[in-house]
XYZ file of C-alpha atoms in Angstrom:
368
model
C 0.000 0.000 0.000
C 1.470 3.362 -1.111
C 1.009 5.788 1.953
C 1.930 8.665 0.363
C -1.464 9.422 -0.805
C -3.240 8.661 2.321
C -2.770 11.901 3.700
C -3.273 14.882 3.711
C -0.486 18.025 3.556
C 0.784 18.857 7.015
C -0.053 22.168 7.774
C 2.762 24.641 9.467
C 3.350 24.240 13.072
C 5.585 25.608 14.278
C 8.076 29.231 13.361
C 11.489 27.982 11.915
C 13.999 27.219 14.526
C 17.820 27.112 15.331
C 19.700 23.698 14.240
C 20.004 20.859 16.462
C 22.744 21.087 19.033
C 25.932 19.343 18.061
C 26.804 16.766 20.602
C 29.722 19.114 21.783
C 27.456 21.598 23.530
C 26.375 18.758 26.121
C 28.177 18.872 29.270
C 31.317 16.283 29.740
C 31.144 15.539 33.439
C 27.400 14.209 32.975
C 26.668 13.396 29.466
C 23.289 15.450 29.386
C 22.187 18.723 28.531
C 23.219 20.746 31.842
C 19.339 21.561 31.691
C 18.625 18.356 33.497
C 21.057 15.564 34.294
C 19.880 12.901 35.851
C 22.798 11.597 39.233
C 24.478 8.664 38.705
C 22.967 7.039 41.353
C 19.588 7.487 40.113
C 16.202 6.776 41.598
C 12.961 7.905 40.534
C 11.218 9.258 43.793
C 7.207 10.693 43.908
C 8.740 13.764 44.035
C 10.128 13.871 40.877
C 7.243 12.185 38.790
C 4.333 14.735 40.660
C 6.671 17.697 39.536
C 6.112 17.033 35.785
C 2.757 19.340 36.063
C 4.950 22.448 36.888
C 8.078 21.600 34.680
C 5.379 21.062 31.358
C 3.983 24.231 32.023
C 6.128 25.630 29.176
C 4.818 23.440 26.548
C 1.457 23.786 27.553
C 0.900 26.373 24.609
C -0.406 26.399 21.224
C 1.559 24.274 18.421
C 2.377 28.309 16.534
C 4.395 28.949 19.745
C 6.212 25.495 20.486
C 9.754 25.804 20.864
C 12.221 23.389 19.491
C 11.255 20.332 20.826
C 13.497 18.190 23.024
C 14.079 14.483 22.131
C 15.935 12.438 25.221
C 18.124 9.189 23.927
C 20.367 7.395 25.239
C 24.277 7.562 25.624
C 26.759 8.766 22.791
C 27.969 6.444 21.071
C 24.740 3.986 21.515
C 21.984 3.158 18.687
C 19.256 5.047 20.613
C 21.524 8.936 19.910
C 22.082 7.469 16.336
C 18.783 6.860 15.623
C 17.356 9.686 17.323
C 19.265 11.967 15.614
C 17.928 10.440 12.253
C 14.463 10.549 13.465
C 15.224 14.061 13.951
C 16.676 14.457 10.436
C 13.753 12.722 8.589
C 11.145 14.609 10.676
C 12.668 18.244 9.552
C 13.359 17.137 6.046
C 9.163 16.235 5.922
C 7.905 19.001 8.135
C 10.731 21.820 8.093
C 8.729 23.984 11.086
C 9.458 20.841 13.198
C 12.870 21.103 15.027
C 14.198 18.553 17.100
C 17.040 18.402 19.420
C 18.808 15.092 20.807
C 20.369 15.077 24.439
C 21.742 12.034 25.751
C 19.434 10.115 28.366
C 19.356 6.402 29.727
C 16.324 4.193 29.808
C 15.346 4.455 32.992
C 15.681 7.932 33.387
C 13.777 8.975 30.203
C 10.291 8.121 30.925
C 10.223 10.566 34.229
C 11.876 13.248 32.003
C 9.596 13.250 29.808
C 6.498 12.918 32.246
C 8.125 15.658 34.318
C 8.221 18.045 30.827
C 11.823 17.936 30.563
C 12.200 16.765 27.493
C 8.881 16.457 24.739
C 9.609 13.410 23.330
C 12.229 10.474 24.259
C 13.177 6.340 23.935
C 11.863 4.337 26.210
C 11.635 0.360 27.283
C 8.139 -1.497 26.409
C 8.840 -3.053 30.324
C 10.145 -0.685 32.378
C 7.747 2.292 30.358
C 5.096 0.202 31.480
C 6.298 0.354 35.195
C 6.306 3.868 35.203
C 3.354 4.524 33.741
C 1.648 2.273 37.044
C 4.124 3.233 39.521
C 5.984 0.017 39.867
C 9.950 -0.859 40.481
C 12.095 1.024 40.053
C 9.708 4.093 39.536
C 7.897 5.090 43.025
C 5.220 6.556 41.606
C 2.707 6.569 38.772
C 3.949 8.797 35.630
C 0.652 9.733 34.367
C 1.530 12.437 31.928
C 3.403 9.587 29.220
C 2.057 9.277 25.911
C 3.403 7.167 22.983
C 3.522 7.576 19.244
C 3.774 3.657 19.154
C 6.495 0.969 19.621
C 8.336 -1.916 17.450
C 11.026 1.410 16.104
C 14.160 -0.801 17.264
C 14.155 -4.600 19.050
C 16.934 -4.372 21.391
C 19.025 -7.540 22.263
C 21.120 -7.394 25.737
C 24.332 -8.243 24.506
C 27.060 -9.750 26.877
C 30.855 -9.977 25.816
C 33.734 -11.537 27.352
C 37.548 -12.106 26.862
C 38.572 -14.901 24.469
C 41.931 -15.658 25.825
C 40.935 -17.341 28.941
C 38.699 -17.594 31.686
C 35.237 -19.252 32.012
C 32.709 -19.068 29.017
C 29.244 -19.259 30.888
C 27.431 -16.533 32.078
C 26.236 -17.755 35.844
C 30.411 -18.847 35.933
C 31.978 -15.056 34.780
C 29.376 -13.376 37.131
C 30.168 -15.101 40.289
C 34.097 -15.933 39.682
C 36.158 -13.274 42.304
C 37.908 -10.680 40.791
C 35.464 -10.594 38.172
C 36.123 -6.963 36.286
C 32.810 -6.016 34.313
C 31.877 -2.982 32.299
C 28.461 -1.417 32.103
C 26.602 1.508 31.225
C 25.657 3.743 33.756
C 23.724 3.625 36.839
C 20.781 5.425 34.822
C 20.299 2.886 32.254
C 18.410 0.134 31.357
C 21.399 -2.008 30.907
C 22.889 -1.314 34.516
C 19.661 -2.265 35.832
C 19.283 -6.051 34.040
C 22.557 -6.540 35.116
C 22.236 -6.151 38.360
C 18.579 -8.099 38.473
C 20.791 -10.712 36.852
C 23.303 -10.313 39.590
C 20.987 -11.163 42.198
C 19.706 -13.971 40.086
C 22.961 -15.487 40.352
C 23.564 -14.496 44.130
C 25.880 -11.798 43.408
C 25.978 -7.397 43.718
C 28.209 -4.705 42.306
C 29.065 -4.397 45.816
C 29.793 -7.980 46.398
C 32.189 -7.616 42.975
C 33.608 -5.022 44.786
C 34.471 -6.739 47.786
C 35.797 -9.601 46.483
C 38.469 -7.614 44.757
C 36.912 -6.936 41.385
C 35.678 -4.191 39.094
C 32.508 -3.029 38.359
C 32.924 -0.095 36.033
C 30.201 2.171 34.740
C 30.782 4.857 31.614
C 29.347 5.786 28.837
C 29.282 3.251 25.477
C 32.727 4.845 24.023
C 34.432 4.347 27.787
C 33.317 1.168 28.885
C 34.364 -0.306 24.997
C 37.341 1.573 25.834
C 38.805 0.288 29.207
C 37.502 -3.557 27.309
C 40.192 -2.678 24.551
C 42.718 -1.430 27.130
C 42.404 -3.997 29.048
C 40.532 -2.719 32.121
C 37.600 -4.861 32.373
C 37.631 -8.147 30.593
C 33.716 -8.720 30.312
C 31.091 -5.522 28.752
C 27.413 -5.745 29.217
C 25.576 -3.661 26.973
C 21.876 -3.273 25.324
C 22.064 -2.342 21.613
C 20.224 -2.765 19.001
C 21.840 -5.372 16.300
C 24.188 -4.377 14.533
C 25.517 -2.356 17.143
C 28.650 -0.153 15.798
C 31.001 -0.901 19.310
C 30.436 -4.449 18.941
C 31.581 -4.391 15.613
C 34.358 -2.336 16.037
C 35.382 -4.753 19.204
C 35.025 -7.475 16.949
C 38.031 -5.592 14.294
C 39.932 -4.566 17.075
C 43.147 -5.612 18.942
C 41.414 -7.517 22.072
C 39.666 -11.127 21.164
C 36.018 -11.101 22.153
C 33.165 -13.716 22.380
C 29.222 -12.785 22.441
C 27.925 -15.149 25.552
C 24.605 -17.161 25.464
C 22.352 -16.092 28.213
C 21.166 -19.282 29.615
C 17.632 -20.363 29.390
C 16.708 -20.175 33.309
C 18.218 -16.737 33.598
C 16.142 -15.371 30.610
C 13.324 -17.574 32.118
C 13.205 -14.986 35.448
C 13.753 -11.828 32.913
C 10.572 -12.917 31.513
C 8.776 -14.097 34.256
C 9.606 -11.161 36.463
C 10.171 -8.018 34.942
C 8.116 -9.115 31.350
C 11.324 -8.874 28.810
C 11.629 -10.577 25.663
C 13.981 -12.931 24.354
C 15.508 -13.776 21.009
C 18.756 -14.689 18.896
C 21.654 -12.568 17.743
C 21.930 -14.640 14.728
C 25.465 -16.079 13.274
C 27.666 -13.845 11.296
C 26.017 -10.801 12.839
C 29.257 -10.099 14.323
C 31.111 -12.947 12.452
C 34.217 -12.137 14.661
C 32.118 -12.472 17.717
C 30.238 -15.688 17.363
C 30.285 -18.828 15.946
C 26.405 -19.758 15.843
C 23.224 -17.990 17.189
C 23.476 -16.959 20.523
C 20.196 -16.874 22.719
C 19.357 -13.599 24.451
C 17.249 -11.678 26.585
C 15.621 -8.907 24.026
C 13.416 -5.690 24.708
C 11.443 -2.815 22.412
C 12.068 0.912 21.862
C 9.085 2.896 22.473
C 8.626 6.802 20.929
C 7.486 8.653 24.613
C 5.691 12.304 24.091
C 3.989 14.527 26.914
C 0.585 14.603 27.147
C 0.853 18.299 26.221
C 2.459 17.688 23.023
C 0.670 19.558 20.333
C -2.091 17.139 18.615
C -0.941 18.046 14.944
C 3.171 18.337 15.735
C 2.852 14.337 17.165
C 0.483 13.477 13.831
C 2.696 14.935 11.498
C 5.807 13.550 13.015
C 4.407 9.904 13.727
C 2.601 10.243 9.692
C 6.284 10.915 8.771
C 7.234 7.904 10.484
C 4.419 5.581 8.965
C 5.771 6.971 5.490
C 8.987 6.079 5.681
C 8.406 2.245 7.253
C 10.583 0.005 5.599
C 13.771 1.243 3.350
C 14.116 4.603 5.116
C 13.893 3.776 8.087
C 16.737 1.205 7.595
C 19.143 3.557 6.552
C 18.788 5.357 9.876
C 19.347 2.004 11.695
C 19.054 -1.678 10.751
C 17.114 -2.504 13.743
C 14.331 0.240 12.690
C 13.450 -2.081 9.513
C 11.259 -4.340 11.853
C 8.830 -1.183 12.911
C 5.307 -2.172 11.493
C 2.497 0.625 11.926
C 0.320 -2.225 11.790
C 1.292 -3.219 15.187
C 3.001 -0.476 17.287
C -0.032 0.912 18.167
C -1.083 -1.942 19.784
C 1.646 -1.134 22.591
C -0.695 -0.639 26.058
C 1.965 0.486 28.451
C 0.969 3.814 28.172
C -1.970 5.609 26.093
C -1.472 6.305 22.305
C -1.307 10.195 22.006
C -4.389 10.848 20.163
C -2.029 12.521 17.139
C -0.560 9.588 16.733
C -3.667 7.836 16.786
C -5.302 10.283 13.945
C -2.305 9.187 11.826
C -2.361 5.543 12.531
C -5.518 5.720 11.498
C -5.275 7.298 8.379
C -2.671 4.823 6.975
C -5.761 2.253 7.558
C -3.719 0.159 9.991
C -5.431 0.936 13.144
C -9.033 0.175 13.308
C -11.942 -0.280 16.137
């Protein structure tokens, strides 16, 4: 079905604005937009998710007087900033009064930034979006201002990586072996948090690591691939969508690497407990990291808005979305070529924004 036809031209928004914000502006020590940070020892409290009503009071305003809006990733280096940014792209280049500017985020953090009016749009996690929106672990309470323009943009597998010169090749093994040095993302992420529910799966802590004499080091994508290459940690855990460009530049680089299965029982509990997916990394994905599939535990990439977002800015930039299903989207990302309109609007974690809904619905794929 051609979709360019099925609707009709978007009507101006929104006053030209200045040029996305090169990733050099964003401050160094934190890896956000000095706007907003989020600590590294983050934890969403009530008192951050029941200030979103005074922090959105800025966008609550007609779509002519919307400022550039503000779309929350994840860390440099990482598919969600790439992608992102190319969202960003693709939305201007289709609706030129739409600006959009990327700041780097984590996946647990995003949803209350975006709930609290921080940021207008951002990535989150079907699971843990789903938490927030009812109030549930790690989030202490219910984000109720979280809106989606749909899900399915970018199946995520957790990807675990280990030295190939030595040492023990099973997960449940490297995780509880002293002196164990591990890197992760940080303390704000997604990642950091399945690792440590698989931690305590296996009987073990960051602070037990610690005490035992080893190294659990958290950093951005770039640092943690980093201190892997240099030596510093001999085992990364990271979530990225396949292929993920660290990965494969591990895989070409000085340092052998192996991709490790995660065994069934362990992504068992994942599911059973916190509702993630699983799935394969299939073989020759990163043919220097594998020799066969490897098993994993998988998630999805949800688009989060406001509930103040404009009604016609979130139609026209999920309608540009719809359009470009498929062979654009791909070129932003490889993961992105799974995202079906026909489905993401099925995602329930949080309400559809009704924008999103017009245009769903005028691409025929949403009915009832």
């Amino acid at each position: 079905m051609r979709l360019s036809g099925a609707f009709p031209a978007p009507r101006r928004l929104v006053p030209a604005l200045p040029p996305i914000a090169p990733p050099s502006e964003l401050c160094s020590s934190c890896g956000n937009s000095c706007s907003g940070g989020f600590p590294m020892d983050f934890r969403i409290s009530r008192r951050a998710a029941l200030a979103g009503s005074a922090l959105a009071l800025p966008f609550i305003r007609s779509a002519a007087a919307q400022q550039t809006l503000e779309f929350v990733a994840g860390s440099l280096g990482g598919g969600w900033y790439t992608m992102a940014a190319g969202v960003a792209a693709l939305v201007r280049d289709e609706n030129p009064e739409i600006q959009i500017r990327v700041v780097p985020g984590g996946g647990l953090a995003n949803p209350t930034r975006v709930n609290n009016g921080q940021s207008q749009m951002g990535w989150g996690i079907d699971a843990f979006t789903a938490a927030a929106a009812r109030g549930e672990e790690p989030y202490k309470a219910k984000h109720e201002r979280l809106r989606s323009l749909g899900t399915g943009y970018s199946p995520t597998e957790h990807n675990f990586l280990r030295r190939a010169d030595g040492g023990p090749a099973d997960m449940k093994a490297i995780l509880t072996q002293k002196g164990v040095r591990i890197g992760c993302p940080q303390r704000s992420s997604t990642d950091e948090m399945t690792l440590q529910r698989i931690l305590k799966f296996c009987g073990t802590s960051p602070e037990k690591i610690r005490d035992e004499g080893g190294r659990y080091l958290n950093g951005s994508y770039n640092d943690i691939a980093g201190a892997f290459g240099d030596g510093q940690v001999d085992y990364l855990y990271v979530a990225l969508a396949k292929p993920a460009a660290i990965l494969t530049e591990i895989g070409q680089g000085r340092r052998a690497a192996k991709l490790v299965a995660f065994p069934e029982d362990v992504r068992k509990h994942l599911i059973d407990t916190y509702a993630y997916n699983q799935g394969v990394i299939p073989a020759g994905t990163y043919p220097a990291l594998q020799d066969a599939d490897v098993p994993v535990t998988t998630m999805d990439s949800v688009i989060l808005v406001h509930d103040t977002l404009p009604e016609p800015v979130a139609y026209a930039v999920t309608r540009t979305l719809i359009k470009a299903k498929g062979a654009r989207l791909t070129q932003i990302h490889a993961s992105m070529g799974a995202y079906d309109p026909a489905v993401a609007w099925k995602y329930a974690g949080v309400p559809l924004h009704p924008g999103a809904e017009r245009a769903y619905r005028e691409a025929g794929v949403m009915q009832g």
